[in-house]
């Protein structure tokens, strides 16, 4: 139905910036809600930012003011602009999507999303 592929991960120095992209393919017209998650070894996957089909965004407290989520619906690409990166931002970042138009505002847990990318690694060094 929908396939997601992340890109843009890599290594960056603390305080630097990096932009991730998630390209959606397949039946992309079915996508309503999209989000970025991240996960480190031994920890639960956590929501970073989300955006619905109307462009309404939500952010985790630990990234608000530093990260910006956006989407290009014409190109079916989701972005995550990351600035002022810190060591704690090191993680595998995942793109997720869901078709449920009733999904309300806010960050939702991973079980709410039916489509996932393979993840892209972000490593922040000092």
Coordinates of N, CA and C in Angstrom, one line a residue, residues 35 37-39 43-47 94 96-98 107-116:
X35 N 4.9 11.1 10.9 CA 5.7 11.4 12.1 C 7.1 10.9 11.9
X37 N 10.0 9.2 14.5 CA 10.3 8.6 15.7 C 11.8 8.4 15.8
X38 N 12.3 8.1 17.0 CA 13.7 7.7 17.1 C 13.9 6.7 18.2
X39 N 15.0 5.9 18.1 CA 15.2 4.9 19.0 C 16.7 4.7 19.2
X43 N 16.1 1.3 24.6 CA 15.1 2.2 24.9 C 13.9 2.0 24.0
X44 N 12.7 2.5 24.4 CA 11.5 2.4 23.6 C 11.6 3.5 22.5
X45 N 11.0 3.1 21.4 CA 10.9 4.0 20.3 C 10.0 5.2 20.7
X46 N 10.5 6.4 20.5 CA 9.8 7.6 21.0 C 9.4 8.6 19.9
X47 N 8.3 9.2 20.0 CA 7.9 10.1 19.0 C 8.7 11.4 19.1
X94 N 13.2 7.1 12.5 CA 12.2 6.4 11.6 C 11.1 7.3 11.1
X96 N 7.2 7.4 9.8 CA 5.9 6.6 10.0 C 4.8 7.3 9.3
X97 N 3.8 6.6 8.9 CA 2.6 7.2 8.3 C 1.3 6.4 8.7
X98 N 0.2 7.0 8.6 CA -1.1 6.4 9.0 C -2.2 7.1 8.1
X107 N 1.3 13.9 19.7 CA 2.2 12.8 19.3 C 1.5 11.5 19.7
X108 N 1.5 10.6 18.8 CA 0.8 9.3 19.1 C 1.8 8.2 19.2
X109 N 1.5 7.1 19.9 CA 2.5 6.0 20.0 C 2.6 5.3 18.7
X110 N 3.7 4.5 18.7 CA 4.0 3.8 17.4 C 2.9 2.9 16.9
X111 N 2.1 2.3 17.8 CA 1.1 1.4 17.3 C 0.0 2.0 16.5
X112 N -0.1 3.4 16.5 CA -1.1 4.1 15.7 C -0.7 4.2 14.2
X113 N 0.6 3.8 13.9 CA 1.1 4.0 12.5 C 1.2 2.6 11.9
X114 N 0.7 2.5 10.7 CA 0.8 1.2 10.0 C 1.9 1.1 9.0
X115 N 2.5 2.2 8.6 CA 3.6 2.1 7.6 C 4.8 2.8 8.2
X116 N 5.9 2.1 8.0 CA 7.2 2.5 8.6 C 8.3 2.4 7.6

